[in-house]
Amino acid sequence: VESFSGPRPPSDHEAWAELTGPYVLGTLSSSERAAFEAHLASCRECADEVRSLHDLVGALAHGAGEIDPSPEVRKRILAAIAAERTIVGSKSAAVGAASRSRSSNFSGLAAAASLAVAVALGAYALQLRGRVSDLEARLNQAIQRAALSESQIADARRTASQAESTVAVLTAPDLARIDLQGQPVAPAAAARAFWSRSRGLVFSGSNLPELPARRTYQLWVITADPAPIGAGLLMPDQDGRVTATFQTPPAMAKPVAMAITLEPEGGVPAPTGDKYLVGLAN
Amino acid sequence: VEAPDQTRGDIALIDRIVARDPSAVGELYDRHNRLLYGLILRILRDRSEADEVLQDVFVLVWTRAETYNAALGAPVAWLVRLARNRAIDRLRANSARLRAVESAVLLPARGDNPESRARQSEQQQTVARALDELPNDQRELIEEAYFLGLTQSELSARHQLPLGTVKTRMRAGLQALRQKLSKTSIQRVASFPVREP
């Protein structure tokens, strides 16, 4: 058990005041911090000082200079969120509910601890507060870890199910193949698509140029109908490769051609951008 | 200085995140990623680790946006706090800590490079200038506490100073810094309640 041998209230205000800086800079040990926070509750002068120093210390972040992170970070964040949303949406709601009930439990404990201070169970209450805030921090970490592993499990599950549907299409008895060639904007790009009326569509491309910010590749299936059908969005990896499986409506006419265009993030109902790959059915 | 308009816009984005709108995370990211990345990189001095921490911060924003409390300061202050705490946790948890502490001795006190210096806003330059003007012994303690997460006892051992001297210098440095910055327009840049996740 940590013990705090710092100043004792209220005899030495100056000694407490010296801790305001270390407190806002986060350099106090957890027991010191708990003791200081208890002091703050009863010392307006220190509390005002801390509020003012908070603003000041926040400004230090601006002193570090602004630097661009890797463009991958934004994509990874949105992908992690999308995975969590589509696959473990209901579970994360459960985590949210758990976290809400946790904070109300803890504020209850904190209130109980404050009451103890008020009835002069001083030292014991301080220790208790320190332990409560330590436990809360550990619980928060555990909840974050749980949320992370949930999203990893979801990723793995999605990968497995994609692989399954890819195999299903490629082994379909009614398989048709379309080879796509790179267009002038992406002469090195190439792709092959497999389509089965009963099982869907598998697309595999390579040498696709890196996507500009907020753009996506969109795959179009062209049938005898005049309007191209948007089959789905494609996000190539760093090496410009992408493999994806899409469902197609059973009533869809046999594709006569396929094309990839560059479109705004999220996709569009009808093609608007440059064609990157085009292929005709045999 | 963060304009009230920007703060209002940030709060609206947080509300959309709480309402489970993922595009709001992208917008919040676009507004603040460079500031947060500069801070995280300053702490960790490793781009790929800093990328990971920045990613963690925004995934955390998505999962815990409802814990943001407007009474405790602007959203940017919350983001700065999350980023600083995550980066310091990472620094403490891995051997990079040792590396950073060592390289802090060798590198100029301001960890930024000409690339970032050239692109600093007026506000950043003001903060950097104010830090520059502090006496070395005060500035080092403040920077090492904030960017390296060193505790008072660690600072006292590292600089071979009595604990009391560390406290006094840190306090004097913060007061001097406040005076310098209050002369300029920098105020309430980022309210900064300590600790919590």
Tab-separated table of C-alpha atoms in Angstrom:
chain	number	residue	atom	x	y	z
A	1	VAL	CA	0.000	0.000	0.000
A	2	GLU	CA	1.396	3.371	-1.004
A	3	SER	CA	1.595	5.970	1.699
A	4	PHE	CA	1.779	9.668	1.168
A	5	SER	CA	4.151	11.573	3.393
A	6	GLY	CA	3.351	15.000	1.942
A	7	PRO	CA	1.884	18.007	3.640
A	8	ARG	CA	-1.013	17.565	6.042
A	9	PRO	CA	-3.983	19.873	5.693
A	10	PRO	CA	-4.613	22.524	6.649
A	11	SER	CA	-1.453	23.470	8.499
A	12	ASP	CA	0.754	24.140	5.502
A	13	HIS	CA	-1.079	25.709	2.602
A	14	GLU	CA	2.128	26.733	0.889
A	15	ALA	CA	3.263	23.111	0.736
A	16	TRP	CA	0.013	22.100	-0.950
A	17	ALA	CA	0.253	25.023	-3.356
A	18	GLU	CA	3.604	23.697	-4.503
A	19	LEU	CA	1.878	20.568	-5.720
A	20	THR	CA	-0.432	22.371	-8.162
A	21	GLY	CA	2.198	22.351	-10.931
A	22	PRO	CA	3.221	18.711	-10.520
A	23	TYR	CA	-0.473	17.821	-10.305
A	24	VAL	CA	-1.476	19.394	-13.630
A	25	LEU	CA	1.654	18.001	-15.261
A	26	GLY	CA	0.629	14.542	-14.049
A	27	THR	CA	3.840	13.876	-12.131
A	28	LEU	CA	2.311	12.945	-8.759
A	29	SER	CA	2.139	9.316	-7.678
A	30	SER	CA	-1.392	7.967	-7.400
A	31	SER	CA	-1.480	8.313	-3.613
A	32	GLU	CA	-0.146	11.856	-3.775
A	33	ARG	CA	-2.714	12.614	-6.437
A	34	ALA	CA	-5.570	11.260	-4.360
A	35	ALA	CA	-4.458	13.277	-1.331
A	36	PHE	CA	-4.083	16.412	-3.407
A	37	GLU	CA	-7.507	15.980	-4.990
A	38	ALA	CA	-9.004	15.690	-1.521
A	39	HIS	CA	-7.253	18.934	-0.604
A	40	LEU	CA	-8.614	20.589	-3.750
A	41	ALA	CA	-12.144	19.847	-2.624
A	42	SER	CA	-11.631	22.066	0.412
A	43	CYS	CA	-9.226	24.710	-0.906
A	44	ARG	CA	-10.649	27.218	-3.317
A	45	GLU	CA	-7.304	28.915	-3.861
A	46	CYS	CA	-5.583	25.721	-4.982
A	47	ALA	CA	-8.600	24.726	-7.087
A	48	ASP	CA	-8.514	28.069	-8.954
A	49	GLU	CA	-4.795	27.722	-9.463
A	50	VAL	CA	-5.243	24.222	-10.864
A	51	ARG	CA	-7.963	25.350	-13.280
A	52	SER	CA	-5.744	28.100	-14.583
A	53	LEU	CA	-2.717	25.816	-14.895
A	54	HIS	CA	-4.813	23.259	-16.777
A	55	ASP	CA	-5.303	25.739	-19.612
A	56	LEU	CA	-1.640	26.570	-19.584
A	57	VAL	CA	-0.462	22.978	-19.673
A	58	GLY	CA	-2.920	22.209	-22.480
A	59	ALA	CA	-1.172	24.912	-24.479
A	60	LEU	CA	2.067	22.915	-24.250
A	61	ALA	CA	0.587	20.480	-26.753
A	62	HIS	CA	0.544	23.292	-29.290
A	63	GLY	CA	4.232	23.853	-28.655
A	64	ALA	CA	5.036	20.428	-30.100
A	65	GLY	CA	4.258	21.512	-33.661
A	66	GLU	CA	1.712	20.084	-36.084
A	67	ILE	CA	2.833	17.088	-38.124
A	68	ASP	CA	0.975	14.948	-40.668
A	69	PRO	CA	0.449	11.319	-39.637
A	70	SER	CA	0.552	8.543	-42.209
A	71	PRO	CA	-2.515	8.705	-44.499
A	72	GLU	CA	-3.170	5.074	-43.554
A	73	VAL	CA	-4.181	6.086	-40.017
A	74	ARG	CA	-7.426	7.743	-41.116
A	75	LYS	CA	-8.381	4.707	-43.208
A	76	ARG	CA	-7.560	2.300	-40.370
A	77	ILE	CA	-9.660	4.261	-37.899
A	78	LEU	CA	-12.687	4.333	-40.198
A	79	ALA	CA	-12.230	0.648	-41.070
A	80	ALA	CA	-12.036	-0.296	-37.365
A	81	ILE	CA	-15.192	1.673	-36.692
A	82	ALA	CA	-17.016	0.202	-39.678
A	83	ALA	CA	-16.087	-3.335	-38.596
A	84	GLU	CA	-17.277	-2.676	-35.073
A	85	ARG	CA	-20.500	-1.149	-36.384
A	86	THR	CA	-21.538	-3.810	-38.828
A	87	ILE	CA	-20.522	-6.906	-36.957
A	88	VAL	CA	-20.444	-6.309	-33.258
A	89	GLY	CA	-22.872	-3.409	-33.127
A	90	SER	CA	-25.116	-5.116	-30.642
A	91	LYS	CA	-22.231	-6.245	-28.463
A	92	SER	CA	-20.688	-2.803	-28.351
A	93	ALA	CA	-24.035	-1.471	-27.231
A	94	ALA	CA	-23.791	-3.956	-24.391
A	95	VAL	CA	-20.289	-2.729	-23.547
A	96	GLY	CA	-21.612	0.825	-23.629
A	97	ALA	CA	-24.359	-0.097	-21.219
A	98	ALA	CA	-21.871	-1.860	-18.951
A	99	SER	CA	-19.606	1.148	-19.016
A	100	ARG	CA	-22.496	3.439	-18.155
A	101	SER	CA	-23.553	1.358	-15.201
A	102	ARG	CA	-19.915	1.174	-14.131
A	103	SER	CA	-19.552	4.941	-14.014
A	104	SER	CA	-22.686	5.291	-11.956
A	105	ASN	CA	-21.370	2.661	-9.527
A	106	PHE	CA	-18.134	4.505	-9.258
A	107	SER	CA	-19.668	7.897	-8.753
A	108	GLY	CA	-21.634	6.238	-5.973
A	109	LEU	CA	-18.432	5.020	-4.388
A	110	ALA	CA	-16.763	8.379	-4.860
A	111	ALA	CA	-19.704	10.054	-3.179
A	112	ALA	CA	-19.452	7.577	-0.321
A	113	ALA	CA	-15.748	8.351	-0.036
A	114	SER	CA	-16.421	12.099	0.057
A	115	LEU	CA	-18.952	11.561	2.791
A	116	ALA	CA	-16.332	9.665	4.764
A	117	VAL	CA	-14.000	12.635	4.451
A	118	ALA	CA	-16.742	14.864	5.744
A	119	VAL	CA	-17.165	12.763	8.840
A	120	ALA	CA	-13.420	12.925	9.394
A	121	LEU	CA	-12.388	9.417	8.481
A	122	GLY	CA	-9.680	11.353	6.663
A	123	ALA	CA	-6.759	9.022	5.970
A	124	TYR	CA	-8.871	5.967	5.287
A	125	ALA	CA	-11.078	7.850	2.865
A	126	LEU	CA	-8.086	9.193	1.001
A	127	GLN	CA	-6.692	5.702	0.553
A	128	LEU	CA	-10.081	4.494	-0.573
A	129	ARG	CA	-10.350	7.270	-3.148
A	130	GLY	CA	-6.931	6.430	-4.486
A	131	ARG	CA	-7.899	2.787	-4.789
A	132	VAL	CA	-11.211	3.605	-6.421
A	133	SER	CA	-9.551	5.758	-9.045
A	134	ASP	CA	-6.864	3.123	-9.637
A	135	LEU	CA	-9.510	0.445	-10.019
A	136	GLU	CA	-11.530	2.663	-12.305
A	137	ALA	CA	-8.495	3.240	-14.509
A	138	ARG	CA	-7.818	-0.508	-14.635
A	139	LEU	CA	-11.428	-1.281	-15.417
A	140	ASN	CA	-11.389	1.293	-18.215
A	141	GLN	CA	-8.295	-0.340	-19.657
A	142	ALA	CA	-9.931	-3.766	-19.469
A	143	ILE	CA	-13.056	-2.465	-21.207
A	144	GLN	CA	-10.936	-0.934	-23.951
A	145	ARG	CA	-9.034	-4.176	-24.379
A	146	ALA	CA	-12.294	-6.109	-24.545
A	147	ALA	CA	-13.632	-3.749	-27.212
A	148	LEU	CA	-10.430	-4.164	-29.189
A	149	SER	CA	-10.427	-7.946	-29.084
A	150	GLU	CA	-14.085	-7.942	-30.064
A	151	SER	CA	-13.227	-6.001	-33.158
A	152	GLN	CA	-10.337	-8.382	-33.893
A	153	ILE	CA	-12.638	-11.387	-33.584
A	154	ALA	CA	-15.099	-9.645	-35.852
A	155	ASP	CA	-12.317	-9.003	-38.388
A	156	ALA	CA	-11.308	-12.654	-38.328
A	157	ARG	CA	-14.902	-13.803	-38.694
A	158	ARG	CA	-15.422	-11.486	-41.642
A	159	THR	CA	-12.225	-12.675	-43.320
A	160	ALA	CA	-13.292	-16.303	-42.894
A	161	SER	CA	-16.735	-15.699	-44.299
A	162	GLN	CA	-15.292	-13.795	-47.264
A	163	ALA	CA	-12.966	-16.679	-48.023
A	164	GLU	CA	-15.918	-19.062	-47.876
A	165	SER	CA	-17.987	-17.076	-50.357
A	166	THR	CA	-14.996	-16.679	-52.674
A	167	VAL	CA	-14.581	-20.445	-52.802
A	168	ALA	CA	-18.320	-20.877	-53.373
A	169	VAL	CA	-18.274	-18.598	-56.430
A	170	LEU	CA	-15.105	-20.086	-57.913
A	171	THR	CA	-16.481	-23.623	-57.691
A	172	ALA	CA	-19.894	-22.735	-59.158
A	173	PRO	CA	-20.999	-24.848	-62.139
A	174	ASP	CA	-22.270	-21.775	-64.031
A	175	LEU	CA	-19.033	-19.791	-63.691
A	176	ALA	CA	-18.332	-17.021	-66.225
A	177	ARG	CA	-15.052	-15.085	-66.434
A	178	ILE	CA	-14.347	-11.512	-67.520
A	179	ASP	CA	-10.796	-10.161	-67.868
A	180	LEU	CA	-10.421	-6.430	-67.302
A	181	GLN	CA	-7.659	-4.315	-68.832
A	182	GLY	CA	-6.062	-1.162	-67.429
A	183	GLN	CA	-7.217	2.063	-69.082
A	184	PRO	CA	-5.045	5.109	-69.952
A	185	VAL	CA	-5.218	6.456	-66.367
A	186	ALA	CA	-3.893	3.108	-65.046
A	187	PRO	CA	-2.192	1.235	-67.888
A	188	ALA	CA	-0.498	-1.295	-65.561
A	189	ALA	CA	-3.708	-2.277	-63.780
A	190	ALA	CA	-5.296	-5.647	-64.519
A	191	ALA	CA	-8.131	-7.665	-63.052
A	192	ARG	CA	-10.235	-10.727	-63.474
A	193	ALA	CA	-13.847	-11.203	-62.401
A	194	PHE	CA	-15.770	-14.428	-61.960
A	195	TRP	CA	-19.545	-14.439	-61.915
A	196	SER	CA	-22.040	-17.099	-61.076
A	197	ARG	CA	-25.767	-16.379	-61.203
A	198	SER	CA	-26.348	-18.617	-58.210
A	199	ARG	CA	-23.351	-17.676	-56.076
A	200	GLY	CA	-22.261	-14.119	-56.814
A	201	LEU	CA	-19.217	-12.325	-58.072
A	202	VAL	CA	-15.519	-12.509	-57.197
A	203	PHE	CA	-13.238	-9.707	-58.299
A	204	SER	CA	-9.461	-9.797	-58.105
A	205	GLY	CA	-7.315	-6.894	-59.303
A	206	SER	CA	-3.689	-5.811	-59.175
A	207	ASN	CA	-1.549	-2.744	-59.835
A	208	LEU	CA	-4.367	-0.348	-59.037
A	209	PRO	CA	-3.023	3.150	-58.330
A	210	GLU	CA	-3.204	4.288	-54.702
A	211	LEU	CA	-6.559	5.894	-53.924
A	212	PRO	CA	-6.557	9.670	-53.536
A	213	ALA	CA	-8.023	10.917	-50.224
A	214	ARG	CA	-11.786	10.465	-49.957
A	215	ARG	CA	-12.069	8.447	-53.130
A	216	THR	CA	-12.953	4.839	-53.699
A	217	TYR	CA	-12.948	2.419	-56.596
A	218	GLN	CA	-16.400	1.220	-57.609
A	219	LEU	CA	-17.138	-1.905	-59.633
A	220	TRP	CA	-19.869	-1.709	-62.287
A	221	VAL	CA	-21.593	-4.611	-63.974
A	222	ILE	CA	-22.941	-3.808	-67.437
A	223	THR	CA	-25.793	-5.939	-68.708
A	224	ALA	CA	-28.183	-5.636	-71.626
A	225	ASP	CA	-29.961	-2.972	-69.548
A	226	PRO	CA	-28.774	0.539	-70.286
A	227	ALA	CA	-27.855	1.472	-66.691
A	228	PRO	CA	-24.672	-0.024	-65.187
A	229	ILE	CA	-25.263	-1.798	-61.876
A	230	GLY	CA	-23.027	-0.777	-58.962
A	231	ALA	CA	-21.690	-4.083	-57.603
A	232	GLY	CA	-19.626	-2.680	-54.757
A	233	LEU	CA	-16.637	-0.677	-53.556
A	234	LEU	CA	-12.993	-1.754	-53.724
A	235	MET	CA	-10.149	-0.687	-51.438
A	236	PRO	CA	-6.803	-1.942	-52.756
A	237	ASP	CA	-3.996	-2.676	-50.291
A	238	GLN	CA	-0.683	-0.807	-50.267
A	239	ASP	CA	0.543	-2.858	-53.213
A	240	GLY	CA	-2.521	-2.028	-55.311
A	241	ARG	CA	-4.064	-5.488	-54.936
A	242	VAL	CA	-7.649	-6.204	-54.065
A	243	THR	CA	-9.866	-9.283	-53.929
A	244	ALA	CA	-13.525	-8.965	-53.065
A	245	THR	CA	-16.693	-10.991	-53.212
A	246	PHE	CA	-20.080	-9.463	-53.978
A	247	GLN	CA	-23.646	-10.682	-54.018
A	248	THR	CA	-25.523	-10.080	-57.253
A	249	PRO	CA	-29.300	-10.110	-57.604
A	250	PRO	CA	-30.485	-13.510	-58.945
A	251	ALA	CA	-32.643	-11.697	-61.506
A	252	MET	CA	-29.670	-9.791	-62.913
A	253	ALA	CA	-29.110	-10.297	-66.631
A	254	LYS	CA	-25.861	-11.919	-67.719
A	255	PRO	CA	-23.005	-9.358	-67.585
A	256	VAL	CA	-21.701	-8.229	-70.958
A	257	ALA	CA	-18.956	-6.090	-69.474
A	258	MET	CA	-17.502	-4.825	-66.207
A	259	ALA	CA	-15.693	-1.617	-65.339
A	260	ILE	CA	-13.945	0.041	-62.391
A	261	THR	CA	-14.252	3.793	-61.932
A	262	LEU	CA	-12.845	6.213	-59.371
A	263	GLU	CA	-15.677	7.707	-57.322
A	264	PRO	CA	-16.231	9.785	-54.173
A	265	GLU	CA	-15.895	7.963	-50.836
A	266	GLY	CA	-18.987	5.873	-50.184
A	267	GLY	CA	-19.745	5.250	-53.839
A	268	VAL	CA	-22.305	6.752	-56.222
A	269	PRO	CA	-25.518	5.403	-57.849
A	270	ALA	CA	-24.180	5.822	-61.390
A	271	PRO	CA	-20.586	6.089	-62.616
A	272	THR	CA	-19.152	9.617	-62.761
A	273	GLY	CA	-15.356	9.211	-62.615
A	274	ASP	CA	-12.523	8.014	-64.840
A	275	LYS	CA	-12.553	4.386	-65.937
A	276	TYR	CA	-9.532	2.497	-64.517
A	277	LEU	CA	-10.341	-0.994	-65.750
A	278	VAL	CA	-12.718	-2.254	-68.415
A	279	GLY	CA	-13.418	-5.803	-69.618
A	280	LEU	CA	-15.888	-7.399	-72.030
A	281	ALA	CA	-17.442	-10.820	-71.593
A	282	ASN	CA	-16.334	-13.403	-74.125
B	1	VAL	CA	-6.375	29.842	-29.934
B	2	GLU	CA	-9.382	27.775	-30.659
B	3	ALA	CA	-12.189	29.987	-31.821
B	4	PRO	CA	-15.601	29.508	-30.171
B	5	ASP	CA	-16.932	28.564	-33.621
B	6	GLN	CA	-14.500	25.716	-33.865
B	7	THR	CA	-15.378	24.545	-30.353
B	8	ARG	CA	-19.075	24.601	-31.249
B	9	GLY	CA	-18.329	22.644	-34.397
B	10	ASP	CA	-16.307	20.100	-32.408
B	11	ILE	CA	-19.109	19.686	-29.882
B	12	ALA	CA	-21.584	19.105	-32.720
B	13	LEU	CA	-19.265	16.398	-34.084
B	14	ILE	CA	-19.024	14.724	-30.666
B	15	ASP	CA	-22.841	14.737	-30.484
B	16	ARG	CA	-22.980	13.006	-33.868
B	17	ILE	CA	-20.427	10.436	-32.694
B	18	VAL	CA	-22.509	9.735	-29.595
B	19	ALA	CA	-25.442	9.261	-32.006
B	20	ARG	CA	-23.247	6.658	-33.820
B	21	ASP	CA	-22.400	8.622	-36.976
B	22	PRO	CA	-18.982	7.301	-38.098
B	23	SER	CA	-18.398	10.086	-40.631
B	24	ALA	CA	-18.212	12.527	-37.703
B	25	VAL	CA	-15.093	10.688	-36.478
B	26	GLY	CA	-13.500	11.341	-39.875
B	27	GLU	CA	-14.367	15.028	-39.668
B	28	LEU	CA	-13.072	15.364	-36.111
B	29	TYR	CA	-9.914	13.587	-37.225
B	30	ASP	CA	-9.448	15.978	-40.142
B	31	ARG	CA	-9.670	18.934	-37.774
B	32	HIS	CA	-7.190	17.799	-35.142
B	33	ASN	CA	-4.999	14.955	-36.378
B	34	ARG	CA	-1.940	17.142	-37.025
B	35	LEU	CA	-1.958	18.766	-33.593
B	36	LEU	CA	-2.447	15.421	-31.830
B	37	TYR	CA	0.081	13.627	-33.997
B	38	GLY	CA	2.678	16.342	-33.351
B	39	LEU	CA	2.147	15.883	-29.618
B	40	ILE	CA	2.200	12.067	-29.719
B	41	LEU	CA	5.281	12.018	-31.934
B	42	ARG	CA	7.004	14.492	-29.651
B	43	ILE	CA	6.387	12.073	-26.783
B	44	LEU	CA	7.137	8.769	-28.524
B	45	ARG	CA	9.648	9.871	-31.191
B	46	ASP	CA	8.661	6.922	-33.345
B	47	ARG	CA	6.347	7.424	-36.295
B	48	SER	CA	4.804	3.982	-36.449
B	49	GLU	CA	4.136	3.902	-32.714
B	50	ALA	CA	2.703	7.394	-32.926
B	51	ASP	CA	0.445	6.267	-35.800
B	52	GLU	CA	-0.865	3.451	-33.614
B	53	VAL	CA	-1.514	5.702	-30.650
B	54	LEU	CA	-3.316	8.244	-32.851
B	55	GLN	CA	-5.474	5.408	-34.163
B	56	ASP	CA	-6.183	4.238	-30.579
B	57	VAL	CA	-7.190	7.755	-29.608
B	58	PHE	CA	-9.852	8.014	-32.319
B	59	VAL	CA	-11.152	4.486	-31.792
B	60	LEU	CA	-11.450	5.527	-28.141
B	61	VAL	CA	-13.291	8.668	-29.224
B	62	TRP	CA	-15.741	6.432	-31.088
B	63	THR	CA	-16.272	4.028	-28.194
B	64	ARG	CA	-16.268	6.565	-25.369
B	65	ALA	CA	-17.559	9.827	-26.820
B	66	GLU	CA	-20.327	9.856	-24.218
B	67	THR	CA	-17.705	10.394	-21.493
B	68	TYR	CA	-16.761	13.790	-22.934
B	69	ASN	CA	-17.884	16.485	-20.512
B	70	ALA	CA	-18.225	19.954	-21.999
B	71	ALA	CA	-18.020	21.491	-18.516
B	72	LEU	CA	-14.398	20.353	-18.268
B	73	GLY	CA	-13.244	22.130	-21.393
B	74	ALA	CA	-13.334	22.203	-25.170
B	75	PRO	CA	-13.317	18.924	-27.132
B	76	VAL	CA	-9.793	19.692	-28.334
B	77	ALA	CA	-8.652	19.719	-24.695
B	78	TRP	CA	-10.233	16.297	-24.184
B	79	LEU	CA	-8.507	15.005	-27.310
B	80	VAL	CA	-5.163	16.444	-26.218
B	81	ARG	CA	-5.607	14.811	-22.819
B	82	LEU	CA	-6.504	11.433	-24.317
B	83	ALA	CA	-3.560	11.644	-26.710
B	84	ARG	CA	-1.055	12.737	-24.087
B	85	ASN	CA	-2.175	10.108	-21.577
B	86	ARG	CA	-2.197	7.296	-24.168
B	87	ALA	CA	1.226	8.309	-25.444
B	88	ILE	CA	2.695	8.505	-21.942
B	89	ASP	CA	1.132	5.119	-21.070
B	90	ARG	CA	2.773	3.664	-24.171
B	91	LEU	CA	6.069	5.318	-23.336
B	92	ARG	CA	5.946	3.895	-19.837
B	93	ALA	CA	4.949	0.472	-21.056
B	94	ASN	CA	7.691	-0.153	-23.555
B	95	SER	CA	11.373	0.215	-23.888
B	96	ALA	CA	10.882	3.284	-26.035
B	97	ARG	CA	10.778	5.098	-22.726
B	98	LEU	CA	14.431	4.524	-22.168
B	99	ARG	CA	15.160	5.411	-25.772
B	100	ALA	CA	13.237	8.659	-25.593
B	101	VAL	CA	14.794	9.669	-22.321
B	102	GLU	CA	18.220	9.048	-23.771
B	103	SER	CA	17.548	10.825	-27.013
B	104	ALA	CA	16.012	13.757	-25.146
B	105	VAL	CA	19.454	14.333	-23.726
B	106	LEU	CA	21.020	14.362	-27.169
B	107	LEU	CA	18.360	16.166	-29.169
B	108	PRO	CA	17.553	19.838	-28.908
B	109	ALA	CA	14.984	20.488	-26.225
B	110	ARG	CA	12.357	21.366	-28.810
B	111	GLY	CA	11.770	18.008	-30.455
B	112	ASP	CA	10.256	19.416	-33.600
B	113	ASN	CA	12.160	19.492	-36.824
B	114	PRO	CA	12.493	22.288	-39.382
B	115	GLU	CA	9.697	20.650	-41.377
B	116	SER	CA	7.198	21.147	-38.615
B	117	ARG	CA	8.666	24.413	-37.420
B	118	ALA	CA	8.130	25.975	-40.808
B	119	ARG	CA	4.482	25.012	-40.685
B	120	GLN	CA	3.805	26.131	-37.142
B	121	SER	CA	0.861	28.384	-36.655
B	122	GLU	CA	1.282	31.666	-34.929
B	123	GLN	CA	-0.137	30.072	-31.819
B	124	GLN	CA	2.433	27.295	-31.809
B	125	GLN	CA	5.217	29.766	-32.333
B	126	THR	CA	3.940	31.782	-29.393
B	127	VAL	CA	3.981	28.735	-27.132
B	128	ALA	CA	7.385	27.648	-28.392
B	129	ARG	CA	8.783	31.141	-27.913
B	130	ALA	CA	7.403	31.361	-24.384
B	131	LEU	CA	9.045	28.047	-23.534
B	132	ASP	CA	12.305	29.204	-25.096
B	133	GLU	CA	12.333	32.270	-22.909
B	134	LEU	CA	12.087	30.280	-19.688
B	135	PRO	CA	15.282	29.666	-17.745
B	136	ASN	CA	16.675	26.312	-18.882
B	137	ASP	CA	16.370	24.623	-15.508
B	138	GLN	CA	12.649	25.445	-15.315
B	139	ARG	CA	11.865	24.643	-18.918
B	140	GLU	CA	13.532	21.231	-18.792
B	141	LEU	CA	11.524	20.163	-15.778
B	142	ILE	CA	8.229	21.215	-17.351
B	143	GLU	CA	8.975	19.617	-20.700
B	144	GLU	CA	10.226	16.389	-19.203
B	145	ALA	CA	7.198	16.117	-16.973
B	146	TYR	CA	4.765	16.777	-19.830
B	147	PHE	CA	6.451	15.064	-22.760
B	148	LEU	CA	8.275	12.249	-20.963
B	149	GLY	CA	5.793	11.679	-18.155
B	150	LEU	CA	8.546	11.681	-15.548
B	151	THR	CA	7.377	11.888	-11.940
B	152	GLN	CA	8.774	14.361	-9.438
B	153	SER	CA	11.010	11.728	-7.878
B	154	GLU	CA	12.299	10.683	-11.312
B	155	LEU	CA	13.010	14.308	-12.174
B	156	SER	CA	14.755	14.786	-8.854
B	157	ALA	CA	16.996	11.754	-9.480
B	158	ARG	CA	17.642	12.630	-13.111
B	159	HIS	CA	18.741	16.179	-12.339
B	160	GLN	CA	20.280	15.346	-8.981
B	161	LEU	CA	18.127	17.952	-7.317
B	162	PRO	CA	16.325	17.814	-3.988
B	163	LEU	CA	12.616	17.088	-4.435
B	164	GLY	CA	11.763	20.486	-2.947
B	165	THR	CA	13.831	22.239	-5.602
B	166	VAL	CA	12.059	20.315	-8.360
B	167	LYS	CA	8.688	21.437	-7.023
B	168	THR	CA	9.751	25.039	-6.610
B	169	ARG	CA	11.301	25.321	-10.062
B	170	MET	CA	8.377	23.666	-11.740
B	171	ARG	CA	5.997	26.024	-10.073
B	172	ALA	CA	8.083	29.079	-10.863
B	173	GLY	CA	8.369	27.934	-14.480
B	174	LEU	CA	4.623	27.446	-14.863
B	175	GLN	CA	3.927	30.841	-13.331
B	176	ALA	CA	6.419	32.524	-15.647
B	177	LEU	CA	4.946	30.691	-18.618
B	178	ARG	CA	1.473	31.798	-17.652
B	179	GLN	CA	2.619	35.390	-17.445
B	180	LYS	CA	4.249	35.234	-20.869
B	181	LEU	CA	1.239	33.619	-22.492
B	182	SER	CA	-1.328	35.837	-20.793
B	183	LYS	CA	0.349	38.848	-22.390
B	184	THR	CA	-0.512	37.342	-25.733
B	185	SER	CA	-3.889	36.245	-26.945
B	186	ILE	CA	-3.413	32.654	-25.802
B	187	GLN	CA	-5.972	31.818	-23.210
B	188	ARG	CA	-8.080	28.808	-22.625
B	189	VAL	CA	-6.315	27.070	-25.471
B	190	ALA	CA	-7.092	23.778	-23.962
B	191	SER	CA	-8.526	23.324	-20.558
B	192	PHE	CA	-6.678	20.400	-19.095
B	193	PRO	CA	-8.122	18.468	-16.197
B	194	VAL	CA	-5.669	15.747	-15.365
B	195	ARG	CA	-6.202	11.961	-15.285
B	196	GLU	CA	-9.220	10.010	-16.319
B	197	PRO	CA	-8.846	7.484	-18.940
